[in-house]
Short mmCIF file of C-alpha atoms in Angstrom, two decimals:
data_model
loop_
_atom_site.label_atom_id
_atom_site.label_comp_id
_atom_site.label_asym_id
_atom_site.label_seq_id
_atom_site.Cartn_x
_atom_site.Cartn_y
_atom_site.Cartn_z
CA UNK A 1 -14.47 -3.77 2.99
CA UNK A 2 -14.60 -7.07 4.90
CA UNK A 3 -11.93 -9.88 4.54
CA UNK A 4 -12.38 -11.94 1.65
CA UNK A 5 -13.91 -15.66 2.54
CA UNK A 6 -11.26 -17.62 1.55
CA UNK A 7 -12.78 -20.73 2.27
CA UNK A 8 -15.77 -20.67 0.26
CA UNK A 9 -15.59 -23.58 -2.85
CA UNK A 10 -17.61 -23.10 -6.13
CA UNK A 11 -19.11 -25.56 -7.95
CA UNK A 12 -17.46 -25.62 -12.15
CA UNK A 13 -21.21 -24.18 -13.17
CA UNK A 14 -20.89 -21.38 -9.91
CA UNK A 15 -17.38 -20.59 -10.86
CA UNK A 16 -18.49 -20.02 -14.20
CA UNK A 17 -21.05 -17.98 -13.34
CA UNK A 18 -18.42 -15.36 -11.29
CA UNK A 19 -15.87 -15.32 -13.99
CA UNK A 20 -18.49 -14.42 -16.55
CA UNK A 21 -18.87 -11.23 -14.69
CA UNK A 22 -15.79 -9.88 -16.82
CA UNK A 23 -15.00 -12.99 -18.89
CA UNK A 24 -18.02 -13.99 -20.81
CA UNK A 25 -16.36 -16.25 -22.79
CA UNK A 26 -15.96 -18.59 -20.34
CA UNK A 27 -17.57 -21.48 -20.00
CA UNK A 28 -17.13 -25.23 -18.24
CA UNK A 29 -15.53 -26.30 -21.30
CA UNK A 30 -12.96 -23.82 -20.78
CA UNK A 31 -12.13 -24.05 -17.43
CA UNK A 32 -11.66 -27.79 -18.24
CA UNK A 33 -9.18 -27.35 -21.02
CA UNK A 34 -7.44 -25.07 -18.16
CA UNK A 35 -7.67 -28.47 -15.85
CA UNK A 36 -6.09 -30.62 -18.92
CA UNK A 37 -3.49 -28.15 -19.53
CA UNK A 38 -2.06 -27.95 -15.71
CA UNK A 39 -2.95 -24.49 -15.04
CA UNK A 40 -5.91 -24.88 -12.31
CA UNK A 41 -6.35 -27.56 -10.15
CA UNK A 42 -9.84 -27.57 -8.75
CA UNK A 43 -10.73 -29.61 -5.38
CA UNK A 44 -12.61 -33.12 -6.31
CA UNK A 45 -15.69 -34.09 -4.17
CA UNK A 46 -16.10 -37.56 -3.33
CA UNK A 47 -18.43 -38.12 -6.31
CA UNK A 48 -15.85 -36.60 -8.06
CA UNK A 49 -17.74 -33.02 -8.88
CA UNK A 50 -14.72 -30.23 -9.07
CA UNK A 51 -14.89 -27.50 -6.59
CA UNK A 52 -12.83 -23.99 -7.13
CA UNK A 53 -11.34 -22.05 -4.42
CA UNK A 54 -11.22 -18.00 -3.97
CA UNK A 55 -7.81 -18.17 -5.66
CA UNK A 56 -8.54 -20.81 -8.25
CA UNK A 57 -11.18 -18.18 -9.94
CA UNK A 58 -8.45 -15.46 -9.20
CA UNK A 59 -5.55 -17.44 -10.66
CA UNK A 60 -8.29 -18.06 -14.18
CA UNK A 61 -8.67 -14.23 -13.94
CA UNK A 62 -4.99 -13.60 -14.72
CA UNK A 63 -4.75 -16.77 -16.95
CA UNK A 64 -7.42 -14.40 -18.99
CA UNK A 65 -5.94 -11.08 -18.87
CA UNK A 66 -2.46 -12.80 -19.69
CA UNK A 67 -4.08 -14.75 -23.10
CA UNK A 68 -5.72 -10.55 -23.72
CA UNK A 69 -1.91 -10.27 -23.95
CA UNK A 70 -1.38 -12.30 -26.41
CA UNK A 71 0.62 -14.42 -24.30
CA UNK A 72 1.24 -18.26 -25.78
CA UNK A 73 0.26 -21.37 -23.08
CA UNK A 74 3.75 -21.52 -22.89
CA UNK A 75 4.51 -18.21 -21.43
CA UNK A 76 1.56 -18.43 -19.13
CA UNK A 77 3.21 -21.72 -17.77
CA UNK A 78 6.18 -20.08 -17.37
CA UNK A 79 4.74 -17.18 -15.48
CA UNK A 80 2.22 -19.61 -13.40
CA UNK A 81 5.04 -21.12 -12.08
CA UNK A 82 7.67 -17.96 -10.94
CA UNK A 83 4.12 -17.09 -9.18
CA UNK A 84 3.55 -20.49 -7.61
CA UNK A 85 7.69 -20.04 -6.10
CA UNK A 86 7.01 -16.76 -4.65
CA UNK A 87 6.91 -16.15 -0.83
CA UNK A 88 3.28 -16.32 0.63
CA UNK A 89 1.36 -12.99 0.78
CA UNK A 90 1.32 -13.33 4.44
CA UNK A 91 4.97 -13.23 4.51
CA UNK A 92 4.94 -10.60 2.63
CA UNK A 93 3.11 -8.91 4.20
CA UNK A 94 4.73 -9.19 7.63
CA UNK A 95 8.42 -8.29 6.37
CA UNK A 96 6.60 -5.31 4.51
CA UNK A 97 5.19 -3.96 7.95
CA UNK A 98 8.13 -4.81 9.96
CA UNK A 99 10.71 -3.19 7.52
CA UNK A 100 8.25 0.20 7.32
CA UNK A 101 8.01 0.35 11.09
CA UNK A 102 11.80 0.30 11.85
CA UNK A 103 11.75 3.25 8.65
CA UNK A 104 13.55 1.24 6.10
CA UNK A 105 10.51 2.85 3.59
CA UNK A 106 12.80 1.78 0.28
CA UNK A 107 13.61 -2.06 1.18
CA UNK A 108 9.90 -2.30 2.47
CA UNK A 109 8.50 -1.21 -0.63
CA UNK A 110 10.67 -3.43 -2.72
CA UNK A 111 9.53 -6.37 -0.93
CA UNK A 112 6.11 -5.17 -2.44
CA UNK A 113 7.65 -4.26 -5.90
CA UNK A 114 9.97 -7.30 -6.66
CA UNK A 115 6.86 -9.69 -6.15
CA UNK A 116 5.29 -7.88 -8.89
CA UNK A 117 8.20 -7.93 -11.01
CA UNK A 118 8.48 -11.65 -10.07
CA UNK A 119 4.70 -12.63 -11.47
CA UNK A 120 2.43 -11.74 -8.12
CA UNK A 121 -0.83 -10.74 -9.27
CA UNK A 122 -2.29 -7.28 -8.76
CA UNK A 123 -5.64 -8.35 -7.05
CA UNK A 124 -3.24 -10.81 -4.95
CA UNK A 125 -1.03 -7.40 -4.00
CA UNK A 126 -4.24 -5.47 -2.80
CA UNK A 127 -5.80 -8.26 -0.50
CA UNK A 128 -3.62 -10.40 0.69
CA UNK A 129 -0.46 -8.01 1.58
CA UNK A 130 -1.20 -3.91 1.56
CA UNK A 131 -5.04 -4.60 2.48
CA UNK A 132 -3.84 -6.74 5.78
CA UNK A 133 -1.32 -4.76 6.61
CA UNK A 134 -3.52 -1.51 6.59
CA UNK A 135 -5.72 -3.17 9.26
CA UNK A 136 -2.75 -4.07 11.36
CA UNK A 137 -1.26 -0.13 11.34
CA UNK A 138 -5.07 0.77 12.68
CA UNK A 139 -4.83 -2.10 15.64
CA UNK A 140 -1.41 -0.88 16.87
CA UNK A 141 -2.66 2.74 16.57
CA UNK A 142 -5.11 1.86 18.54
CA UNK A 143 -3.48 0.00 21.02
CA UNK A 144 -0.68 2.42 21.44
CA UNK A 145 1.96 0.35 19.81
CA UNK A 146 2.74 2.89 16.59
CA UNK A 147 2.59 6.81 16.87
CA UNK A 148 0.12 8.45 14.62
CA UNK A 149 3.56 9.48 13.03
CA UNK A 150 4.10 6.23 11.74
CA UNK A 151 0.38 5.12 10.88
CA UNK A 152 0.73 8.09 8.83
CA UNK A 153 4.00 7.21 6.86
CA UNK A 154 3.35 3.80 6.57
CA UNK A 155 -0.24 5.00 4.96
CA UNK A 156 1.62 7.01 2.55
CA UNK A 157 4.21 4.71 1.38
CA UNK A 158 1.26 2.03 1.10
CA UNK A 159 -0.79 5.02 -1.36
CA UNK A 160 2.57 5.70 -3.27
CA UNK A 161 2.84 1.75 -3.82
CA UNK A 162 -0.54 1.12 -5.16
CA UNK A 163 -0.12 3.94 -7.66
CA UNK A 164 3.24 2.71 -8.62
CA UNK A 165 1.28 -1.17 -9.29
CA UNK A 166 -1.73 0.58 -10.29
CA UNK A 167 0.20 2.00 -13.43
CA UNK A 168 2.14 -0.73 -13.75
CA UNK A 169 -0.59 -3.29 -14.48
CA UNK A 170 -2.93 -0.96 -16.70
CA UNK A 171 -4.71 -2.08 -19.50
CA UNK A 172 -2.05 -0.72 -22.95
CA UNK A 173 -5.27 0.14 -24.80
CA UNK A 174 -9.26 1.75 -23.09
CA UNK A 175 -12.60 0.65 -23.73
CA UNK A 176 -15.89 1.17 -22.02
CA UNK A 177 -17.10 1.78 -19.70
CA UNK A 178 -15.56 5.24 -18.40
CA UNK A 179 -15.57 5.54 -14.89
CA UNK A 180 -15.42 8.34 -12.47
CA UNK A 181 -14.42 7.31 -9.03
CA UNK A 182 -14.20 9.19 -5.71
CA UNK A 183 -14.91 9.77 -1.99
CA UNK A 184 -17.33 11.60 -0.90
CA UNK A 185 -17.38 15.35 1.10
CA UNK A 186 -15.34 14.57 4.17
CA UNK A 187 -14.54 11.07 3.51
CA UNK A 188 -10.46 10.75 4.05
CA UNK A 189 -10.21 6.82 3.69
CA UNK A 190 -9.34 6.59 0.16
CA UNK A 191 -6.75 3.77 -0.49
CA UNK A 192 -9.33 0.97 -0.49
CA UNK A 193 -11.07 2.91 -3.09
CA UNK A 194 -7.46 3.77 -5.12
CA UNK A 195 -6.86 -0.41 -5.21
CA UNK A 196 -10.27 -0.87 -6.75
CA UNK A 197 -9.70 1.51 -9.24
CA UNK A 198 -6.27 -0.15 -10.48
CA UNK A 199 -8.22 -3.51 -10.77
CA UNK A 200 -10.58 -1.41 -12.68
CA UNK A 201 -7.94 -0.48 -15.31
CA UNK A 202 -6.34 -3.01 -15.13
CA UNK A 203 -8.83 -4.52 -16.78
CA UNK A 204 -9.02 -1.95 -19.17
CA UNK A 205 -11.75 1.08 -18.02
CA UNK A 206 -11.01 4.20 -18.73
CA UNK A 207 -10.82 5.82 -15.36
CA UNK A 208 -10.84 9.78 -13.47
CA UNK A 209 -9.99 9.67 -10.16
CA UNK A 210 -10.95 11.97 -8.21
CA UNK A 211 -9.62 11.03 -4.92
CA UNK A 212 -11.11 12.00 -1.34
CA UNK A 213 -13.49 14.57 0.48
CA UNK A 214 -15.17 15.65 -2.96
CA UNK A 215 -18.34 17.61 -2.65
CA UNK A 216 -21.69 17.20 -4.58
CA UNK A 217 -21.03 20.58 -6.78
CA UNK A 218 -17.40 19.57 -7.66
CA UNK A 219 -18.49 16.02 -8.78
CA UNK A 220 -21.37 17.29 -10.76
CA UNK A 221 -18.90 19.56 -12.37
CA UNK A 222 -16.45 16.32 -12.85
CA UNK A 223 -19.77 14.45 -14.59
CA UNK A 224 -20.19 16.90 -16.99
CA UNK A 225 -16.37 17.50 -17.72
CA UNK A 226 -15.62 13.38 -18.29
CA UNK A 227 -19.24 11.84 -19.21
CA UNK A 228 -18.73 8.84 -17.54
CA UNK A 229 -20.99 5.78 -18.25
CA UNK A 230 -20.21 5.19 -14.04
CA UNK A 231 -19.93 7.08 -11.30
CA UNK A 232 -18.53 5.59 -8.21
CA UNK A 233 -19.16 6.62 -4.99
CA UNK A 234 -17.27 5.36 -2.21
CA UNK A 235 -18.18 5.70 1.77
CA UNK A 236 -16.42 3.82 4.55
CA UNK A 237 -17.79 5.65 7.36
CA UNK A 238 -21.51 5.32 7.98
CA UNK A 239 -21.37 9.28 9.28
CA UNK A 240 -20.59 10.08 6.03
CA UNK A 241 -24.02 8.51 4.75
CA UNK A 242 -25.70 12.14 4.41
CA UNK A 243 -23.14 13.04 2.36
CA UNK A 244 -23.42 10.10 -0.12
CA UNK A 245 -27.10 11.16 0.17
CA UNK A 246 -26.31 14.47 -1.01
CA UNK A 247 -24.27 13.52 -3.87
CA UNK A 248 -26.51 11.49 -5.47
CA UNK A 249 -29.58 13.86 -5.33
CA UNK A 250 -27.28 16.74 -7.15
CA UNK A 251 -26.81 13.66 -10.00
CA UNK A 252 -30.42 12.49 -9.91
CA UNK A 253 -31.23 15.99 -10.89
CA UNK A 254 -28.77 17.73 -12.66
CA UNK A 255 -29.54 17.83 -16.27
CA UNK A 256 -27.04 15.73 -18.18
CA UNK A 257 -28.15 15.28 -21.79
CA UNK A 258 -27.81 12.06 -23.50
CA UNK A 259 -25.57 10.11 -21.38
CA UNK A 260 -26.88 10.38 -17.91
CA UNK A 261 -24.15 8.11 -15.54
CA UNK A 262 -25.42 4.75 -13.52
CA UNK A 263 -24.37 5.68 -9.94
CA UNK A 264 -22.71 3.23 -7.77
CA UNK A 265 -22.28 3.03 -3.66
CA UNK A 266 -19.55 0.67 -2.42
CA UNK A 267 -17.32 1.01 1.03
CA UNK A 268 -18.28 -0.22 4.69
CA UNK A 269 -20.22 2.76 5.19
CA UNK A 270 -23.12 1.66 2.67
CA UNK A 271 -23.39 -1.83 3.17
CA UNK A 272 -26.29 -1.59 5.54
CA UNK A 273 -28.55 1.25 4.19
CA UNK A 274 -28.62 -0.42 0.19
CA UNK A 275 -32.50 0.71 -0.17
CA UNK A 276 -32.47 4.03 0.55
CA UNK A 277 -29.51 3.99 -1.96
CA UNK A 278 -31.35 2.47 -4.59
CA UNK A 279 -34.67 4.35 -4.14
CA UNK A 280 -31.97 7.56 -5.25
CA UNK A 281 -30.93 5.75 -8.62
CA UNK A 282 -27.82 4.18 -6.96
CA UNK A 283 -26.53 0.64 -6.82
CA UNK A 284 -24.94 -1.22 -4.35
CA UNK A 285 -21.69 -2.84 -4.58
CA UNK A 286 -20.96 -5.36 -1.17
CA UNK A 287 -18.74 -7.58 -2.53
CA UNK A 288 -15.78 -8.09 -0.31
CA UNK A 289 -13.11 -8.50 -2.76
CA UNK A 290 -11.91 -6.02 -5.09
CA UNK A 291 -11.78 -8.44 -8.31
CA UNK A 292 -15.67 -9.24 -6.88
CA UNK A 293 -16.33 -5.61 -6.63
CA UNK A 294 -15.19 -4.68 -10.07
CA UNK A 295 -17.02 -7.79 -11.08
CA UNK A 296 -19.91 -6.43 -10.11
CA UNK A 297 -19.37 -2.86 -11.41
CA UNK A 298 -18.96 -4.02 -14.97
CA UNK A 299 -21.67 -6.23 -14.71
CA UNK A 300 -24.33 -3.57 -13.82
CA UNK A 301 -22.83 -1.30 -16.80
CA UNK A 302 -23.11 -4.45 -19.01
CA UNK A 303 -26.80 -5.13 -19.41
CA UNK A 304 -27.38 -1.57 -19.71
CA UNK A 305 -24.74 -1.17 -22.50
CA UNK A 306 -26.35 -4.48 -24.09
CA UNK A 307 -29.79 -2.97 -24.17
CA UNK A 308 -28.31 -0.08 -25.85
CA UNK A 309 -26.97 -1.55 -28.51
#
Protein backbone atom coordinates (compact mmCIF):
# COMPACT_ATOMS: atom_id res chain seq x y z
CA UNK A 1 0.00 0.00 0.00
CA UNK A 2 0.64 3.70 -0.71
CA UNK A 3 1.38 6.34 2.05
CA UNK A 4 -1.53 7.52 3.75
CA UNK A 5 -2.64 11.32 2.61
CA UNK A 6 -2.19 12.97 5.59
CA UNK A 7 -3.27 16.14 4.46
CA UNK A 8 -6.63 15.49 3.29
CA UNK A 9 -9.51 17.44 5.75
CA UNK A 10 -13.12 16.06 6.05
CA UNK A 11 -15.97 17.91 6.34
CA UNK A 12 -18.13 16.84 10.15
CA UNK A 13 -20.90 15.13 7.59
CA UNK A 14 -17.62 13.34 5.45
CA UNK A 15 -15.99 12.36 8.65
CA UNK A 16 -19.07 10.88 9.67
CA UNK A 17 -19.55 9.12 6.83
CA UNK A 18 -15.80 7.20 7.25
CA UNK A 19 -16.25 6.45 10.87
CA UNK A 20 -19.60 4.85 10.19
CA UNK A 21 -17.72 2.29 8.28
CA UNK A 22 -17.12 0.45 11.75
CA UNK A 23 -18.89 2.88 14.10
CA UNK A 24 -22.42 3.28 13.03
CA UNK A 25 -23.40 4.93 15.87
CA UNK A 26 -21.83 7.86 15.10
CA UNK A 27 -23.20 10.71 14.09
CA UNK A 28 -22.44 14.80 13.99
CA UNK A 29 -24.00 15.02 17.24
CA UNK A 30 -21.47 12.81 18.56
CA UNK A 31 -18.49 13.95 17.25
CA UNK A 32 -19.63 17.33 18.70
CA UNK A 33 -20.10 16.18 22.24
CA UNK A 34 -16.36 14.80 21.53
CA UNK A 35 -15.52 18.70 20.52
CA UNK A 36 -17.34 19.94 23.93
CA UNK A 37 -15.65 17.43 25.94
CA UNK A 38 -11.84 18.31 24.76
CA UNK A 39 -11.11 15.16 23.11
CA UNK A 40 -10.96 16.23 19.22
CA UNK A 41 -10.20 19.39 18.02
CA UNK A 42 -11.30 19.75 14.43
CA UNK A 43 -9.76 22.62 12.05
CA UNK A 44 -12.40 25.72 11.68
CA UNK A 45 -12.91 27.20 8.13
CA UNK A 46 -13.30 30.75 7.87
CA UNK A 47 -17.11 30.45 7.89
CA UNK A 48 -16.50 28.54 10.74
CA UNK A 49 -17.49 24.85 9.16
CA UNK A 50 -15.15 22.15 11.21
CA UNK A 51 -12.77 20.20 9.16
CA UNK A 52 -11.13 16.71 10.54
CA UNK A 53 -7.73 15.60 9.79
CA UNK A 54 -6.41 11.83 8.97
CA UNK A 55 -5.62 11.57 12.69
CA UNK A 56 -8.62 13.40 14.08
CA UNK A 57 -10.93 10.37 12.60
CA UNK A 58 -8.09 8.00 13.87
CA UNK A 59 -7.84 9.53 17.34
CA UNK A 60 -12.33 9.13 17.37
CA UNK A 61 -11.53 5.51 16.32
CA UNK A 62 -9.71 4.74 19.59
CA UNK A 63 -11.94 7.18 21.62
CA UNK A 64 -14.61 4.30 20.35
CA UNK A 65 -12.86 1.16 20.92
CA UNK A 66 -11.71 2.64 24.41
CA UNK A 67 -15.72 3.56 25.48
CA UNK A 68 -16.27 -0.67 23.90
CA UNK A 69 -14.03 -0.95 26.98
CA UNK A 70 -16.01 0.34 29.19
CA UNK A 71 -13.66 2.98 29.84
CA UNK A 72 -15.24 6.27 31.82
CA UNK A 73 -14.50 9.99 29.94
CA UNK A 74 -12.24 10.23 32.60
CA UNK A 75 -9.93 7.46 31.79
CA UNK A 76 -10.07 8.26 28.14
CA UNK A 77 -8.75 11.82 29.15
CA UNK A 78 -6.26 10.39 30.99
CA UNK A 79 -5.06 8.10 28.27
CA UNK A 80 -5.59 10.97 25.43
CA UNK A 81 -3.19 12.82 27.10
CA UNK A 82 -0.01 10.13 27.98
CA UNK A 83 -0.67 9.72 24.01
CA UNK A 84 -0.60 13.42 23.16
CA UNK A 85 3.19 13.45 25.45
CA UNK A 86 4.60 10.69 23.52
CA UNK A 87 7.56 11.14 21.07
CA UNK A 88 6.38 11.66 17.38
CA UNK A 89 6.05 8.47 15.25
CA UNK A 90 8.71 9.79 13.09
CA UNK A 91 11.04 9.76 15.89
CA UNK A 92 10.19 6.72 16.57
CA UNK A 93 10.63 5.50 13.93
CA UNK A 94 14.15 6.73 13.21
CA UNK A 95 15.67 5.57 16.72
CA UNK A 96 13.81 2.17 15.92
CA UNK A 97 15.84 1.79 12.54
CA UNK A 98 18.98 3.20 13.79
CA UNK A 99 19.09 1.01 17.02
CA UNK A 100 18.17 -2.33 14.67
CA UNK A 101 20.91 -1.46 12.20
CA UNK A 102 23.81 -1.15 14.74
CA UNK A 103 22.02 -4.87 16.14
CA UNK A 104 20.76 -3.61 19.40
CA UNK A 105 17.34 -5.88 18.25
CA UNK A 106 16.03 -5.72 22.19
CA UNK A 107 16.35 -1.77 22.90
CA UNK A 108 14.98 -1.24 19.26
CA UNK A 109 12.01 -3.15 19.82
CA UNK A 110 11.28 -1.56 23.13
CA UNK A 111 11.27 1.74 21.64
CA UNK A 112 8.29 0.13 19.65
CA UNK A 113 6.84 -1.68 22.79
CA UNK A 114 7.01 1.07 25.55
CA UNK A 115 4.95 3.47 23.17
CA UNK A 116 2.31 0.97 23.28
CA UNK A 117 2.50 0.47 26.85
CA UNK A 118 2.55 4.30 27.10
CA UNK A 119 -1.05 4.82 25.12
CA UNK A 120 0.27 4.85 21.19
CA UNK A 121 -2.39 3.52 19.15
CA UNK A 122 -2.13 0.32 17.15
CA UNK A 123 -3.15 1.78 13.67
CA UNK A 124 -0.63 4.74 14.69
CA UNK A 125 2.21 1.75 15.32
CA UNK A 126 1.57 0.18 11.77
CA UNK A 127 1.72 3.48 9.62
CA UNK A 128 3.48 5.89 10.96
CA UNK A 129 6.64 3.87 12.55
CA UNK A 130 7.08 -0.08 11.32
CA UNK A 131 5.26 0.79 7.86
CA UNK A 132 8.01 3.76 7.17
CA UNK A 133 10.63 2.12 8.35
CA UNK A 134 9.98 -1.04 6.11
CA UNK A 135 10.27 1.25 3.05
CA UNK A 136 13.49 2.73 4.28
CA UNK A 137 15.27 -1.04 4.84
CA UNK A 138 14.13 -1.59 0.89
CA UNK A 139 15.87 1.98 -0.23
CA UNK A 140 19.18 1.18 1.55
CA UNK A 141 18.99 -2.40 0.16
CA UNK A 142 18.77 -1.04 -2.80
CA UNK A 143 21.23 1.45 -2.70
CA UNK A 144 23.82 -0.73 -1.14
CA UNK A 145 23.75 0.85 2.25
CA UNK A 146 22.37 -2.46 4.37
CA UNK A 147 23.36 -6.16 3.46
CA UNK A 148 20.51 -8.38 2.61
CA UNK A 149 21.66 -9.76 6.10
CA UNK A 150 20.29 -6.98 7.80
CA UNK A 151 17.11 -6.19 5.57
CA UNK A 152 16.43 -9.61 6.59
CA UNK A 153 16.77 -9.27 10.48
CA UNK A 154 15.39 -6.07 10.69
CA UNK A 155 12.23 -7.71 8.63
CA UNK A 156 12.00 -10.27 11.21
CA UNK A 157 12.21 -8.35 14.31
CA UNK A 158 9.57 -5.89 12.59
CA UNK A 159 7.12 -9.46 11.96
CA UNK A 160 7.90 -10.60 15.64
CA UNK A 161 6.78 -6.94 16.80
CA UNK A 162 3.54 -6.75 15.04
CA UNK A 163 2.54 -10.13 16.41
CA UNK A 164 3.61 -9.18 19.83
CA UNK A 165 1.04 -5.66 19.30
CA UNK A 166 -1.19 -7.64 17.25
CA UNK A 167 -2.05 -9.85 20.42
CA UNK A 168 -1.70 -7.29 22.56
CA UNK A 169 -4.51 -5.05 21.26
CA UNK A 170 -7.11 -7.94 20.38
CA UNK A 171 -10.57 -7.65 20.83
CA UNK A 172 -11.23 -9.86 24.76
CA UNK A 173 -14.42 -11.24 23.19
CA UNK A 174 -15.24 -12.37 18.78
CA UNK A 175 -18.02 -11.54 16.71
CA UNK A 176 -18.64 -11.60 13.01
CA UNK A 177 -17.51 -11.57 10.58
CA UNK A 178 -14.81 -14.53 10.47
CA UNK A 179 -12.10 -13.85 8.32
CA UNK A 180 -9.55 -15.89 6.55
CA UNK A 181 -6.56 -13.94 5.45
CA UNK A 182 -3.51 -14.84 3.34
CA UNK A 183 -1.01 -14.38 0.47
CA UNK A 184 -1.27 -15.88 -2.37
CA UNK A 185 1.04 -18.94 -4.20
CA UNK A 186 4.44 -17.33 -4.30
CA UNK A 187 3.66 -14.13 -2.72
CA UNK A 188 6.51 -13.62 0.21
CA UNK A 189 5.52 -9.93 1.25
CA UNK A 190 3.34 -10.67 4.08
CA UNK A 191 3.82 -8.10 6.95
CA UNK A 192 1.61 -5.44 5.37
CA UNK A 193 -1.00 -8.04 5.24
CA UNK A 194 -0.11 -9.38 9.16
CA UNK A 195 -0.74 -5.37 10.35
CA UNK A 196 -4.11 -5.39 8.65
CA UNK A 197 -5.10 -8.36 10.21
CA UNK A 198 -4.29 -7.06 13.91
CA UNK A 199 -6.47 -3.93 13.09
CA UNK A 200 -8.90 -6.50 12.03
CA UNK A 201 -9.05 -8.08 15.53
CA UNK A 202 -8.48 -5.58 17.09
CA UNK A 203 -11.60 -4.60 16.35
CA UNK A 204 -12.95 -7.74 17.21
CA UNK A 205 -13.10 -10.38 13.90
CA UNK A 206 -12.48 -13.56 14.41
CA UNK A 207 -9.45 -14.19 12.29
CA UNK A 208 -7.16 -17.49 10.52
CA UNK A 209 -4.16 -16.46 9.23
CA UNK A 210 -2.77 -18.15 6.95
CA UNK A 211 0.32 -16.33 6.19
CA UNK A 212 2.33 -16.30 2.72
CA UNK A 213 2.81 -18.31 -0.65
CA UNK A 214 -0.59 -20.31 -0.09
CA UNK A 215 -1.88 -22.15 -3.08
CA UNK A 216 -5.49 -22.32 -4.50
CA UNK A 217 -5.99 -26.17 -3.21
CA UNK A 218 -4.64 -25.40 0.33
CA UNK A 219 -6.95 -22.30 0.71
CA UNK A 220 -9.94 -24.10 -0.57
CA UNK A 221 -9.12 -26.70 1.97
CA UNK A 222 -8.70 -23.67 4.69
CA UNK A 223 -12.47 -22.39 3.42
CA UNK A 224 -14.00 -25.41 4.13
CA UNK A 225 -12.06 -26.14 7.47
CA UNK A 226 -12.94 -22.32 9.06
CA UNK A 227 -16.22 -21.14 7.00
CA UNK A 228 -15.30 -17.79 6.89
CA UNK A 229 -17.92 -15.07 6.02
CA UNK A 230 -14.40 -13.34 4.22
CA UNK A 231 -11.73 -14.40 2.50
CA UNK A 232 -8.87 -12.11 2.00
CA UNK A 233 -6.60 -12.23 -0.58
CA UNK A 234 -3.61 -10.23 -0.55
CA UNK A 235 -1.09 -9.48 -3.69
CA UNK A 236 1.67 -6.90 -3.67
CA UNK A 237 3.35 -7.90 -6.71
CA UNK A 238 1.45 -7.47 -9.95
CA UNK A 239 3.40 -10.91 -11.26
CA UNK A 240 1.61 -12.56 -8.83
CA UNK A 241 -1.82 -11.45 -10.51
CA UNK A 242 -2.31 -15.05 -12.21
CA UNK A 243 -2.08 -16.45 -9.12
CA UNK A 244 -4.78 -14.30 -7.39
CA UNK A 245 -6.59 -15.29 -10.63
CA UNK A 246 -6.25 -18.78 -9.83
CA UNK A 247 -7.37 -18.62 -6.37
CA UNK A 248 -10.41 -17.14 -6.85
CA UNK A 249 -11.67 -19.42 -9.73
CA UNK A 250 -10.98 -22.66 -7.30
CA UNK A 251 -13.53 -20.47 -4.73
CA UNK A 252 -15.95 -19.36 -7.44
CA UNK A 253 -16.41 -23.01 -8.05
CA UNK A 254 -15.84 -25.14 -5.34
CA UNK A 255 -19.02 -26.23 -3.80
CA UNK A 256 -19.39 -24.70 -0.36
CA UNK A 257 -22.90 -25.27 0.98
CA UNK A 258 -24.69 -22.64 2.79
CA UNK A 259 -22.15 -20.15 3.59
CA UNK A 260 -20.28 -19.48 0.45
CA UNK A 261 -17.30 -16.61 1.55
CA UNK A 262 -17.32 -12.84 -0.12
CA UNK A 263 -13.76 -12.75 -1.58
CA UNK A 264 -11.65 -9.78 -1.17
CA UNK A 265 -8.32 -8.46 -3.26
CA UNK A 266 -6.22 -5.82 -1.47
CA UNK A 267 -2.17 -5.17 -1.83
CA UNK A 268 -0.28 -3.00 -4.57
CA UNK A 269 -0.43 -5.75 -6.87
CA UNK A 270 -4.37 -5.42 -7.48
CA UNK A 271 -4.93 -1.93 -7.43
CA UNK A 272 -4.88 -1.54 -11.17
CA UNK A 273 -6.66 -4.68 -12.59
CA UNK A 274 -10.10 -4.17 -10.00
CA UNK A 275 -12.51 -5.40 -13.01
CA UNK A 276 -11.20 -8.40 -13.94
CA UNK A 277 -11.29 -9.01 -10.11
CA UNK A 278 -14.74 -8.29 -9.75
CA UNK A 279 -16.03 -10.01 -12.93
CA UNK A 280 -14.49 -13.37 -10.66
CA UNK A 281 -16.80 -12.53 -7.54
CA UNK A 282 -13.98 -10.54 -5.83
CA UNK A 283 -13.86 -7.08 -4.33
CA UNK A 284 -11.43 -4.59 -4.26
CA UNK A 285 -9.96 -3.06 -1.31
CA UNK A 286 -7.49 0.31 -2.37
CA UNK A 287 -7.64 2.11 0.54
CA UNK A 288 -4.26 3.24 1.62
CA UNK A 289 -4.55 3.00 5.25
CA UNK A 290 -5.02 -0.01 7.20
CA UNK A 291 -7.91 1.44 9.60
CA UNK A 292 -9.40 2.55 5.81
CA UNK A 293 -8.82 -0.88 4.57
CA UNK A 294 -10.50 -2.70 7.36
CA UNK A 295 -13.08 -0.01 7.03
CA UNK A 296 -13.83 -1.09 3.96
CA UNK A 297 -13.69 -4.87 4.59
CA UNK A 298 -16.38 -4.72 7.22
CA UNK A 299 -18.34 -2.56 5.28
CA UNK A 300 -18.72 -4.91 2.24
CA UNK A 301 -19.54 -7.89 4.83
CA UNK A 302 -22.08 -5.47 6.43
CA UNK A 303 -24.82 -4.97 3.87
CA UNK A 304 -24.61 -8.49 3.03
CA UNK A 305 -25.00 -9.59 6.71
CA UNK A 306 -27.93 -6.87 6.92
CA UNK A 307 -29.77 -8.39 4.02
CA UNK A 308 -29.48 -11.61 5.72
CA UNK A 309 -30.99 -10.90 8.60
Amino acid sequence: MDAPNESRLFTIGEAVTQLQAAYPDISHSSLRFLQREGMVEPMRTVGGHRLYTVADLDRVRRIKRWQEHRLSLQEIRQRLAKMDALTPPAQLAQRFLDLAAEGEMEAAAEVVLHADELGQGLAETFEQVLRPVLVEIGERWVAAAFSIAQEHEITELTREIVAELSNRHAAAGYREPVVLATCVVDELHDLGLRMLCGILRQRGVRLHYLGADVSAPYLVEAVHLRRPHIVLLSVSLAEHLPALRESLLAISTEPFGDRRPLVVGGGRGIGHHAGDREALGARVVTQVTLEGAADAILETWRPASTAAT
